[in-house]
Amino acid sequence: MFDFLQQYYPVFIQGAAQTVVISLIGICIGILLGLVVVAMNLSKFKPFAWLAKTYIAIVRGTPAMIQVMLIYYVLSKALPIPDIRFLGSSLDRVIPGSIALGVNSGAYTAEIFRSGIMSIAVGQTEAGISLGLSENTTLFSIIMPQAVRNILPAMGNEFISLIKESSVLFYIGVQEVTAQALGVGGTLYNFIPPLLVAAAIYFVLTFVLSQLLKLAENRMGRKYVALN
Amino acid sequence: MLTDTENIIEVRGLKKAFDQNMVLKDINFAVKKEEKVVIIGPSGGGKSTLLRCLNHLDGNYTGDVLFKGQNLGQLSKKELQLCRRKMGMVFQQFNLFPHKSVLENITFAPIKLKLLSEAEAIDNAHDLLKQVGLDEKANAYPQSLSGGQQQRVAIVRSLAMQPEVMLFDEPTSALDPEMVGEVLGVMTRLAKTGMTMVIVTHEMDFAQQIADKILFMDNGHVADIGTPDYLFNHSKNFRTRTFLAKVM
C-alpha cells in the first residue's frame, strides 16, 4: 500500500520541510504581531485599542482560507516578490502565505497574551510602577515573564493548530505537505495512502512540538510556584 | 502659589469618588521631612485610597497632591516616574515579583533605572538584607519565604531605591500574628534612621509609639488629627473615641 513512498519520499520530505518553514515563519510573525496588538489593545489611547479589537474580531470572524487568499492576491499585486523556487514552490507564494498565517495567528496569540496578562494580579503592576518603573518596563519585565508561564499551554495549542492549518496554503499553490500528498494521489489515482502519510507527518510534527512545550513548561515551573 | 518646601508631601482639597461613591471628601494635610504620619480609622474610611493617591497609584481625583512642591497631577509620565522612585511603597500583599529571586527583586529597579551599577546594586542589596536579618535568603524565591520575611524583603526592595519617603499600606494586615512583630521592628528601626514615613495601620500600640502625627479617617474625612498623646488621651472627638474604644 505504501510502495509509492520508495519513489515519492523526497516529495513528502520536501513538503514536510515546507510545512515546517511556513509554520515557523507564521508562528514568529504571530507572536510579534500578538505582542504589538495586545499592547495596543490594553493601551489607554483609545484608537489603538479600537484598532486592535477590530483586527481581532475580523480575523476570528472570517475563514482562514479567505484571509490567505485575500492576503496573497493583495500582496502579489502590491509587492514585487521574485519568482524564486524554494522547496518546490515559488517565493512569491511562500512569503505572502506565511505572512497570512502570521496575520491569522496574531489575533489568537494577542488574545492568549491578554488572558495571560489578566491572570497576573494587579498588585504586580502596582509594585512595578511604584518603584518608578515605566508602564512598558513593568509590562515587559514584570508581567510578561509571569504571563508567558501561565499561557504556555494555550500557546502550545495555538502553535499546533497553526501547523495543521498551514495546509490552507495549498489553495494559493504552496507545495506544503498536504499539497504534495494530493499531487502524489493524483498521479497514483489513489488519494488514501498519500493522505495517510501526510496525516502521519502532521502528527509527528505536532507531537514533537507538544513534547518540547511540555519540557519548557516544566523548566519554567521549577523555579517558583505561582502565587495567584 | 508658594509651597512650604519643608513639606515632603502636601495634600490640598483632595476629593475622590469611585462611581457615585465619594471615598475622599476634601482631605488636607502635610508631611514634613522626617515626620512619621500614621493614618488610622475604620475599614472603608478611605485610608488606603488616600495613601495610594500620595504616589498617584490612584489618579482621577480632584484637588492637589504635592511631592516636594511638585503637583503630581500636572506632571508628565516621566516626571511622575522620577517622583515615584523617591516614594517607596509597601503593600498589604507584599507584591514581590514571584519570578525573581529575593536579590533580583531588590536589584531589578535600581539597575534597570541606572541608579546603580549591577555590582553596587548587589552590594547594597546584601547590606540592606543584613539589616533585616535576611541575607541568607538572597537567592531564595519569594514563595519559599514566610509572610513576615516577604514583607521585610518588600521593605528592602523599596529602600534600595533610596526613597525620601516610605508609604506603608497596612503592611502587617496580611500576616499571621506571630510575624507582625518582626515587620513592625524593621519599621521602627527605619523610623529611627530619620526616614519620612506615612503608614496606614490597624496596630494601635505601634501607631502610638512611632507617630509624630496621627490622622483619624472616617467616612472619607480626616475626622481628627493630632499627636498620639492628644488623639489617644485627650481627644473630645466622639468618632475618635468610639473607634478607639472599639479597637483598644
Tab-separated table of C-alpha atoms in Angstrom:
chain	number	residue	atom	x	y	z
A	1	MET	CA	0.000	0.000	0.000
A	2	PHE	CA	2.859	2.372	0.746
A	3	ASP	CA	5.176	1.149	-2.018
A	4	PHE	CA	4.877	4.548	-3.697
A	5	LEU	CA	6.980	6.023	-0.915
A	6	GLN	CA	10.109	4.399	-2.401
A	7	GLN	CA	9.675	6.628	-5.395
A	8	TYR	CA	7.942	9.637	-3.849
A	9	TYR	CA	9.532	10.024	-0.408
A	10	PRO	CA	11.617	13.057	-1.464
A	11	VAL	CA	8.377	14.826	-2.374
A	12	PHE	CA	6.971	14.214	1.094
A	13	ILE	CA	10.202	15.314	2.760
A	14	GLN	CA	10.185	18.490	0.717
A	15	GLY	CA	6.516	19.059	1.572
A	16	ALA	CA	7.143	18.453	5.261
A	17	ALA	CA	10.093	20.871	5.191
A	18	GLN	CA	7.896	23.463	3.505
A	19	THR	CA	5.219	22.968	6.174
A	20	VAL	CA	7.812	23.441	8.917
A	21	VAL	CA	9.188	26.582	7.281
A	22	ILE	CA	5.829	28.290	6.720
A	23	SER	CA	4.641	27.309	10.213
A	24	LEU	CA	7.795	28.673	11.850
A	25	ILE	CA	7.526	31.955	9.971
A	26	GLY	CA	3.811	32.087	10.769
A	27	ILE	CA	4.420	31.461	14.483
A	28	CYS	CA	7.153	34.124	14.655
A	29	ILE	CA	5.027	36.734	12.870
A	30	GLY	CA	2.067	35.699	15.019
A	31	ILE	CA	3.992	36.205	18.269
A	32	LEU	CA	5.389	39.583	17.227
A	33	LEU	CA	2.027	40.746	15.934
A	34	GLY	CA	0.321	39.387	19.051
A	35	LEU	CA	2.665	41.402	21.277
A	36	VAL	CA	2.021	44.596	19.337
A	37	VAL	CA	-1.731	44.006	19.241
A	38	VAL	CA	-2.029	43.189	22.939
A	39	ALA	CA	-0.069	46.322	23.837
A	40	MET	CA	-2.448	48.301	21.607
A	41	ASN	CA	-5.492	46.539	22.999
A	42	LEU	CA	-4.546	47.387	26.588
A	43	SER	CA	-3.379	50.881	25.690
A	44	LYS	CA	-5.139	53.840	27.258
A	45	PHE	CA	-5.035	55.530	23.846
A	46	LYS	CA	-8.493	54.534	22.632
A	47	PRO	CA	-7.911	54.470	18.838
A	48	PHE	CA	-5.150	51.852	19.364
A	49	ALA	CA	-7.441	49.697	21.472
A	50	TRP	CA	-10.207	50.093	18.922
A	51	LEU	CA	-7.905	49.124	16.046
A	52	ALA	CA	-6.667	46.059	17.921
A	53	LYS	CA	-10.173	44.907	18.775
A	54	THR	CA	-11.313	45.348	15.154
A	55	TYR	CA	-8.381	43.323	13.850
A	56	ILE	CA	-9.049	40.518	16.338
A	57	ALA	CA	-12.773	40.484	15.542
A	58	ILE	CA	-12.209	40.354	11.774
A	59	VAL	CA	-9.572	37.617	11.885
A	60	ARG	CA	-11.584	35.490	14.273
A	61	GLY	CA	-14.809	36.033	12.386
A	62	THR	CA	-13.674	35.120	8.865
A	63	PRO	CA	-12.360	31.840	7.390
A	64	ALA	CA	-8.597	31.394	7.308
A	65	MET	CA	-8.841	30.269	3.695
A	66	ILE	CA	-10.360	33.578	2.579
A	67	GLN	CA	-7.818	35.536	4.631
A	68	VAL	CA	-4.959	33.641	2.999
A	69	MET	CA	-6.313	34.177	-0.497
A	70	LEU	CA	-7.050	37.859	0.069
A	71	ILE	CA	-3.579	38.497	1.501
A	72	TYR	CA	-1.966	36.535	-1.313
A	73	TYR	CA	-3.823	38.376	-4.092
A	74	VAL	CA	-3.310	41.780	-2.478
A	75	LEU	CA	0.387	41.203	-1.753
A	76	SER	CA	1.138	39.730	-5.172
A	77	LYS	CA	-0.183	42.970	-6.672
A	78	ALA	CA	1.480	45.262	-4.149
A	79	LEU	CA	4.876	43.591	-3.585
A	80	PRO	CA	7.154	42.531	-6.439
A	81	ILE	CA	8.492	39.273	-4.933
A	82	PRO	CA	10.852	37.464	-7.311
A	83	ASP	CA	9.753	34.099	-8.637
A	84	ILE	CA	12.491	32.064	-6.917
A	85	ARG	CA	11.936	28.349	-6.277
A	86	PHE	CA	12.112	27.311	-2.646
A	87	LEU	CA	11.323	23.722	-1.580
A	88	GLY	CA	9.167	23.151	-4.645
A	89	SER	CA	7.207	26.421	-4.516
A	90	SER	CA	7.783	29.944	-5.696
A	91	LEU	CA	8.730	32.512	-3.044
A	92	ASP	CA	6.014	34.789	-4.395
A	93	ARG	CA	3.571	32.293	-2.920
A	94	VAL	CA	5.514	31.147	0.147
A	95	ILE	CA	6.125	34.651	1.510
A	96	PRO	CA	2.542	36.002	1.256
A	97	GLY	CA	1.314	32.629	2.520
A	98	SER	CA	3.487	32.712	5.660
A	99	ILE	CA	2.561	36.333	6.296
A	100	ALA	CA	-1.105	35.352	6.031
A	101	LEU	CA	-0.602	32.556	8.571
A	102	GLY	CA	1.094	35.061	10.906
A	103	VAL	CA	-1.662	37.631	10.475
A	104	ASN	CA	-4.238	34.967	11.293
A	105	SER	CA	-2.298	33.618	14.275
A	106	GLY	CA	-1.539	37.125	15.623
A	107	ALA	CA	-5.177	37.678	16.534
A	108	TYR	CA	-5.309	34.472	18.556
A	109	THR	CA	-1.938	34.988	20.260
A	110	ALA	CA	-2.941	38.556	21.143
A	111	GLU	CA	-5.966	37.184	22.958
A	112	ILE	CA	-3.867	34.499	24.659
A	113	PHE	CA	-1.390	37.186	25.781
A	114	ARG	CA	-4.286	39.252	27.089
A	115	SER	CA	-5.621	36.346	29.123
A	116	GLY	CA	-2.107	35.784	30.500
A	117	ILE	CA	-1.724	39.420	31.495
A	118	MET	CA	-5.147	39.378	33.143
A	119	SER	CA	-4.077	36.303	35.111
A	120	ILE	CA	-1.342	38.298	36.888
A	121	ALA	CA	-2.582	40.130	39.971
A	122	VAL	CA	-2.890	43.923	39.699
A	123	GLY	CA	-0.516	44.184	42.650
A	124	GLN	CA	2.407	43.189	40.428
A	125	THR	CA	1.811	46.158	38.133
A	126	GLU	CA	1.393	48.458	41.108
A	127	ALA	CA	4.612	47.195	42.673
A	128	GLY	CA	6.497	47.849	39.440
A	129	ILE	CA	5.031	51.290	38.905
A	130	SER	CA	5.568	52.382	42.489
A	131	LEU	CA	9.264	51.535	42.136
A	132	GLY	CA	9.362	54.216	39.452
A	133	LEU	CA	9.486	51.773	36.534
A	134	SER	CA	7.685	52.824	33.374
A	135	GLU	CA	4.473	51.089	32.384
A	136	ASN	CA	6.279	49.408	29.485
A	137	THR	CA	9.148	48.127	31.630
A	138	THR	CA	6.611	46.819	34.130
A	139	LEU	CA	4.653	45.117	31.364
A	140	PHE	CA	7.628	43.524	29.645
A	141	SER	CA	9.892	42.708	32.612
A	142	ILE	CA	7.429	42.001	35.410
A	143	ILE	CA	4.095	40.979	33.934
A	144	MET	CA	5.078	39.256	30.677
A	145	PRO	CA	7.571	36.743	32.116
A	146	GLN	CA	4.921	35.581	34.576
A	147	ALA	CA	2.212	35.683	31.918
A	148	VAL	CA	4.296	33.619	29.483
A	149	ARG	CA	4.497	30.852	32.024
A	150	ASN	CA	0.736	30.934	32.556
A	151	ILE	CA	-0.073	30.975	28.852
A	152	LEU	CA	2.411	28.352	27.676
A	153	PRO	CA	-0.244	25.589	27.425
A	154	ALA	CA	-2.589	27.834	25.433
A	155	MET	CA	0.266	28.958	23.189
A	156	GLY	CA	1.134	25.324	22.584
A	157	ASN	CA	-2.383	24.698	21.328
A	158	GLU	CA	-2.136	27.724	19.072
A	159	PHE	CA	1.181	26.541	17.567
A	160	ILE	CA	-0.270	23.099	16.963
A	161	SER	CA	-3.374	24.471	15.233
A	162	LEU	CA	-1.179	26.711	13.141
A	163	ILE	CA	0.883	23.765	11.896
A	164	LYS	CA	-2.287	21.896	10.947
A	165	GLU	CA	-3.984	24.934	9.427
A	166	SER	CA	-0.926	25.759	7.362
A	167	SER	CA	-2.453	23.276	4.927
A	168	VAL	CA	-4.728	26.102	3.718
A	169	LEU	CA	-1.721	27.471	1.829
A	170	PHE	CA	-2.419	24.649	-0.620
A	171	TYR	CA	-5.110	26.944	-2.060
A	172	ILE	CA	-2.554	29.523	-3.129
A	173	GLY	CA	-0.225	26.910	-4.565
A	174	VAL	CA	2.330	26.475	-1.809
A	175	GLN	CA	3.664	22.936	-2.083
A	176	GLU	CA	3.410	22.077	1.583
A	177	VAL	CA	2.809	18.526	2.703
A	178	THR	CA	-0.949	18.401	2.007
A	179	ALA	CA	-0.451	19.781	-1.495
A	180	GLN	CA	2.305	17.244	-2.158
A	181	ALA	CA	0.116	14.387	-0.899
A	182	LEU	CA	-2.726	15.454	-3.186
A	183	GLY	CA	-0.266	15.682	-6.061
A	184	VAL	CA	1.016	12.182	-5.442
A	185	GLY	CA	-2.574	10.936	-5.019
A	186	GLY	CA	-3.462	12.358	-8.443
A	187	THR	CA	-0.574	10.538	-10.095
A	188	LEU	CA	-1.471	7.249	-8.370
A	189	TYR	CA	-5.231	7.600	-8.946
A	190	ASN	CA	-5.487	6.754	-5.235
A	191	PHE	CA	-5.593	9.513	-2.621
A	192	ILE	CA	-5.928	7.491	0.547
A	193	PRO	CA	-2.341	6.242	1.110
A	194	PRO	CA	-0.603	9.600	0.402
A	195	LEU	CA	-3.134	11.449	2.594
A	196	LEU	CA	-2.422	8.958	5.382
A	197	VAL	CA	1.280	9.674	5.004
A	198	ALA	CA	0.582	13.433	5.177
A	199	ALA	CA	-1.555	12.925	8.287
A	200	ALA	CA	1.261	10.913	9.896
A	201	ILE	CA	3.727	13.703	9.122
A	202	TYR	CA	1.449	16.319	10.744
A	203	PHE	CA	1.032	14.046	13.735
A	204	VAL	CA	4.779	13.620	14.190
A	205	LEU	CA	5.380	17.359	13.857
A	206	THR	CA	2.693	18.334	16.386
A	207	PHE	CA	3.634	15.511	18.748
A	208	VAL	CA	7.292	16.545	18.834
A	209	LEU	CA	6.254	20.161	19.362
A	210	SER	CA	3.910	19.317	22.219
A	211	GLN	CA	6.671	17.310	23.936
A	212	LEU	CA	9.076	20.240	23.581
A	213	LEU	CA	6.482	22.573	25.074
A	214	LYS	CA	5.939	20.218	27.993
A	215	LEU	CA	9.665	20.317	28.631
A	216	ALA	CA	9.632	24.130	28.552
A	217	GLU	CA	6.670	24.218	30.934
A	218	ASN	CA	8.475	22.014	33.425
A	219	ARG	CA	11.650	24.056	33.204
A	220	MET	CA	9.839	27.346	33.771
A	221	GLY	CA	7.770	25.931	36.612
A	222	ARG	CA	10.756	24.629	38.538
A	223	LYS	CA	11.939	27.930	39.944
A	224	TYR	CA	8.760	29.158	41.501
A	225	VAL	CA	5.173	28.281	42.133
A	226	ALA	CA	2.587	30.851	41.109
A	227	LEU	CA	1.296	32.932	43.979
A	228	ASN	CA	-2.010	33.645	42.335
B	1	MET	CA	1.196	79.658	44.961
B	2	LEU	CA	4.153	79.314	47.268
B	3	THR	CA	4.697	75.987	48.902
B	4	ASP	CA	6.483	75.237	52.095
B	5	THR	CA	9.478	73.278	50.809
B	6	GLU	CA	9.899	71.609	54.165
B	7	ASN	CA	6.800	69.612	53.321
B	8	ILE	CA	7.718	66.395	51.546
B	9	ILE	CA	4.070	65.701	50.859
B	10	GLU	CA	1.219	68.137	50.812
B	11	VAL	CA	-2.413	67.298	50.158
B	12	ARG	CA	-4.882	70.069	49.406
B	13	GLY	CA	-8.608	69.704	48.913
B	14	LEU	CA	-8.289	66.083	47.801
B	15	LYS	CA	-11.563	64.512	46.682
B	16	LYS	CA	-12.051	61.178	45.038
B	17	ALA	CA	-15.054	59.140	44.022
B	18	PHE	CA	-15.464	55.598	42.756
B	19	ASP	CA	-18.528	55.977	40.532
B	20	GLN	CA	-21.093	57.714	42.747
B	21	ASN	CA	-19.365	56.758	45.959
B	22	MET	CA	-17.298	59.610	47.451
B	23	VAL	CA	-14.401	57.946	49.257
B	24	LEU	CA	-12.279	61.030	49.933
B	25	LYS	CA	-14.045	64.253	50.840
B	26	ASP	CA	-11.790	67.281	50.966
B	27	ILE	CA	-8.601	65.984	52.583
B	28	ASN	CA	-5.924	68.453	53.672
B	29	PHE	CA	-2.673	67.621	55.411
B	30	ALA	CA	1.077	67.770	55.035
B	31	VAL	CA	4.000	65.516	55.848
B	32	LYS	CA	7.223	67.224	56.861
B	33	LYS	CA	10.713	65.855	56.361
B	34	GLU	CA	11.484	63.064	58.841
B	35	GLU	CA	7.927	63.147	60.117
B	36	LYS	CA	6.049	59.896	60.827
B	37	VAL	CA	2.399	60.250	59.950
B	38	VAL	CA	0.101	57.361	60.808
B	39	ILE	CA	-3.377	57.033	59.337
B	40	ILE	CA	-5.909	55.083	61.382
B	41	GLY	CA	-9.639	54.590	61.183
B	42	PRO	CA	-12.373	52.090	60.434
B	43	SER	CA	-12.214	49.923	57.304
B	44	GLY	CA	-13.726	51.586	54.265
B	45	GLY	CA	-12.940	55.026	55.646
B	46	GLY	CA	-10.610	55.885	52.747
B	47	LYS	CA	-7.217	55.282	54.391
B	48	SER	CA	-5.707	53.108	51.673
B	49	THR	CA	-7.205	55.194	48.890
B	50	LEU	CA	-5.622	58.285	50.403
B	51	LEU	CA	-2.225	56.582	50.633
B	52	ARG	CA	-2.486	55.416	47.033
B	53	CYS	CA	-3.196	58.965	45.893
B	54	LEU	CA	0.066	60.116	47.500
B	55	ASN	CA	2.162	58.399	44.811
B	56	HIS	CA	-0.560	58.727	42.173
B	57	LEU	CA	-1.220	54.989	42.050
B	58	ASP	CA	-4.828	56.099	42.136
B	59	GLY	CA	-5.352	59.046	39.837
B	60	ASN	CA	-8.694	60.534	38.878
B	61	TYR	CA	-9.027	62.723	41.927
B	62	THR	CA	-9.661	66.415	42.248
B	63	GLY	CA	-7.528	68.661	44.395
B	64	ASP	CA	-3.741	68.671	44.663
B	65	VAL	CA	-1.176	66.166	45.841
B	66	LEU	CA	2.291	67.675	46.001
B	67	PHE	CA	5.577	65.834	46.401
B	68	LYS	CA	8.346	68.285	47.319
B	69	GLY	CA	6.293	71.070	45.779
B	70	GLN	CA	5.603	69.243	42.505
B	71	ASN	CA	1.933	68.759	41.754
B	72	LEU	CA	1.683	65.088	40.804
B	73	GLY	CA	-1.485	65.628	38.774
B	74	GLN	CA	0.310	68.066	36.474
B	75	LEU	CA	3.467	66.067	35.818
B	76	SER	CA	4.373	64.228	32.638
B	77	LYS	CA	4.679	60.431	32.811
B	78	LYS	CA	8.476	60.718	33.018
B	79	GLU	CA	8.371	63.273	35.824
B	80	LEU	CA	5.850	61.184	37.714
B	81	GLN	CA	8.150	58.157	37.437
B	82	LEU	CA	11.001	60.216	38.874
B	83	CYS	CA	8.792	61.174	41.824
B	84	ARG	CA	7.688	57.602	42.421
B	85	ARG	CA	11.311	56.460	42.666
B	86	LYS	CA	11.609	58.735	45.647
B	87	MET	CA	8.425	57.416	47.267
B	88	GLY	CA	8.780	53.814	48.390
B	89	MET	CA	5.568	51.860	48.745
B	90	VAL	CA	4.945	48.736	50.794
B	91	PHE	CA	1.732	46.822	50.174
B	92	GLN	CA	-0.504	44.704	52.339
B	93	GLN	CA	0.024	41.731	49.987
B	94	PHE	CA	3.831	42.296	49.680
B	95	ASN	CA	3.663	42.074	45.868
B	96	LEU	CA	7.141	40.661	45.497
B	97	PHE	CA	7.923	39.506	41.970
B	98	PRO	CA	7.492	35.710	42.177
B	99	HIS	CA	9.651	35.015	39.120
B	100	LYS	CA	12.651	36.802	40.582
B	101	SER	CA	14.857	35.792	43.488
B	102	VAL	CA	14.968	37.951	46.613
B	103	LEU	CA	18.159	39.573	45.381
B	104	GLU	CA	16.714	40.203	41.912
B	105	ASN	CA	13.562	41.673	43.444
B	106	ILE	CA	15.735	44.210	45.223
B	107	THR	CA	18.247	44.983	42.489
B	108	PHE	CA	15.951	44.975	39.454
B	109	ALA	CA	14.686	48.566	39.615
B	110	PRO	CA	17.951	50.270	40.661
B	111	ILE	CA	19.815	48.501	37.838
B	112	LYS	CA	17.070	48.992	35.250
B	113	LEU	CA	16.786	52.686	36.075
B	114	LYS	CA	20.592	53.012	36.053
B	115	LEU	CA	20.767	54.365	39.597
B	116	LEU	CA	23.479	51.856	40.463
B	117	SER	CA	25.790	49.536	38.574
B	118	GLU	CA	24.983	45.861	38.896
B	119	ALA	CA	27.820	45.278	41.381
B	120	GLU	CA	26.822	48.277	43.505
B	121	ALA	CA	23.161	47.241	43.485
B	122	ILE	CA	24.051	43.724	44.636
B	123	ASP	CA	26.334	45.011	47.418
B	124	ASN	CA	23.672	47.448	48.504
B	125	ALA	CA	21.000	44.724	48.486
B	126	HIS	CA	23.145	42.438	50.657
B	127	ASP	CA	23.747	45.307	53.100
B	128	LEU	CA	20.040	46.046	53.351
B	129	LEU	CA	19.154	42.359	53.673
B	130	LYS	CA	21.639	42.031	56.537
B	131	GLN	CA	19.912	44.885	58.305
B	132	VAL	CA	16.608	42.983	58.246
B	133	GLY	CA	18.271	39.655	59.036
B	134	LEU	CA	17.545	38.012	55.693
B	135	ASP	CA	20.846	37.953	53.860
B	136	GLU	CA	20.906	34.153	53.828
B	137	LYS	CA	17.664	34.265	51.787
B	138	ALA	CA	19.186	36.362	48.986
B	139	ASN	CA	18.920	33.570	46.431
B	140	ALA	CA	15.577	32.185	47.592
B	141	TYR	CA	12.352	32.781	45.687
B	142	PRO	CA	9.542	34.686	47.392
B	143	GLN	CA	7.124	31.782	47.693
B	144	SER	CA	9.602	29.894	49.887
B	145	LEU	CA	9.559	32.724	52.452
B	146	SER	CA	7.088	33.324	55.253
B	147	GLY	CA	4.779	36.327	55.067
B	148	GLY	CA	6.879	38.277	57.543
B	149	GLN	CA	10.047	37.550	55.579
B	150	GLN	CA	8.377	38.537	52.309
B	151	GLN	CA	7.250	41.827	53.786
B	152	ARG	CA	10.741	42.568	55.105
B	153	VAL	CA	12.095	41.899	51.605
B	154	ALA	CA	9.419	44.187	50.177
B	155	ILE	CA	10.550	46.962	52.533
B	156	VAL	CA	14.156	46.399	51.479
B	157	ARG	CA	13.117	46.476	47.813
B	158	SER	CA	11.648	49.942	48.329
B	159	LEU	CA	14.623	51.129	50.383
B	160	ALA	CA	17.019	50.073	47.627
B	161	MET	CA	15.642	52.974	45.587
B	162	GLN	CA	16.861	55.364	48.323
B	163	PRO	CA	13.453	56.949	48.728
B	164	GLU	CA	12.789	60.202	50.529
B	165	VAL	CA	9.520	58.959	51.928
B	166	MET	CA	8.094	55.500	52.569
B	167	LEU	CA	4.394	54.734	52.229
B	168	PHE	CA	3.056	51.692	54.068
B	169	ASP	CA	-0.389	50.354	53.190
B	170	GLU	CA	-1.439	48.107	56.087
B	171	PRO	CA	1.920	46.301	55.998
B	172	THR	CA	1.012	43.772	58.704
B	173	SER	CA	-2.664	43.132	57.932
B	174	ALA	CA	-1.988	40.046	55.807
B	175	LEU	CA	0.435	38.498	58.304
B	176	ASP	CA	-0.039	35.777	60.854
B	177	PRO	CA	0.040	37.326	64.329
B	178	GLU	CA	3.443	35.903	65.229
B	179	MET	CA	5.031	37.642	62.242
B	180	VAL	CA	3.661	41.114	62.876
B	181	GLY	CA	6.409	41.942	65.371
B	182	GLU	CA	9.343	41.319	63.024
B	183	VAL	CA	7.891	43.682	60.400
B	184	LEU	CA	6.999	46.406	62.896
B	185	GLY	CA	10.515	46.011	64.329
B	186	VAL	CA	12.042	46.745	60.924
B	187	MET	CA	9.756	49.768	60.550
B	188	THR	CA	10.657	51.095	63.991
B	189	ARG	CA	14.358	50.852	63.198
B	190	LEU	CA	13.742	52.567	59.873
B	191	ALA	CA	11.923	55.365	61.681
B	192	LYS	CA	14.969	55.894	63.893
B	193	THR	CA	17.158	56.490	60.834
B	194	GLY	CA	15.088	59.594	60.157
B	195	MET	CA	13.080	58.254	57.225
B	196	THR	CA	9.903	60.167	56.448
B	197	MET	CA	7.022	57.712	56.719
B	198	VAL	CA	3.297	57.592	56.048
B	199	ILE	CA	1.705	54.486	57.492
B	200	VAL	CA	-1.809	53.103	57.250
B	201	THR	CA	-2.223	50.572	60.040
B	202	HIS	CA	-4.565	48.897	62.489
B	203	GLU	CA	-1.761	48.361	65.014
B	204	MET	CA	-2.699	50.956	67.617
B	205	ASP	CA	0.213	50.405	70.008
B	206	PHE	CA	2.637	50.721	67.153
B	207	ALA	CA	0.876	53.863	65.896
B	208	GLN	CA	1.111	55.423	69.311
B	209	GLN	CA	4.825	54.646	69.590
B	210	ILE	CA	6.007	55.666	66.166
B	211	ALA	CA	3.774	58.557	65.121
B	212	ASP	CA	4.555	62.242	65.260
B	213	LYS	CA	1.083	62.885	63.949
B	214	ILE	CA	-1.964	60.670	63.635
B	215	LEU	CA	-4.783	61.173	61.167
B	216	PHE	CA	-8.063	59.573	62.123
B	217	MET	CA	-10.031	58.958	58.956
B	218	ASP	CA	-13.696	58.176	58.962
B	219	ASN	CA	-16.159	58.147	56.109
B	220	GLY	CA	-13.839	59.957	53.711
B	221	HIS	CA	-12.921	62.774	56.073
B	222	VAL	CA	-9.906	63.449	58.236
B	223	ALA	CA	-12.147	63.404	61.270
B	224	ASP	CA	-9.413	64.088	63.781
B	225	ILE	CA	-5.722	64.910	63.646
B	226	GLY	CA	-3.031	65.382	66.254
B	227	THR	CA	-0.192	63.914	68.269
B	228	PRO	CA	-0.596	60.384	69.628
B	229	ASP	CA	-0.982	61.816	73.124
B	230	TYR	CA	-3.773	64.137	72.013
B	231	LEU	CA	-5.588	61.530	69.951
B	232	PHE	CA	-5.372	58.630	72.331
B	233	ASN	CA	-5.739	60.517	75.615
B	234	HIS	CA	-7.314	63.918	75.151
B	235	SER	CA	-9.418	63.987	72.023
B	236	LYS	CA	-13.008	65.025	72.635
B	237	ASN	CA	-13.984	63.900	69.149
B	238	PHE	CA	-16.890	61.497	69.501
B	239	ARG	CA	-15.993	59.349	66.478
B	240	THR	CA	-12.333	59.085	67.527
B	241	ARG	CA	-13.292	57.965	70.976
B	242	THR	CA	-15.869	55.464	69.737
B	243	PHE	CA	-13.349	53.986	67.317
B	244	LEU	CA	-10.536	53.765	69.864
B	245	ALA	CA	-12.853	52.250	72.453
B	246	LYS	CA	-13.713	49.537	69.959
B	247	VAL	CA	-10.180	48.649	68.855
B	248	MET	CA	-8.172	49.023	72.035
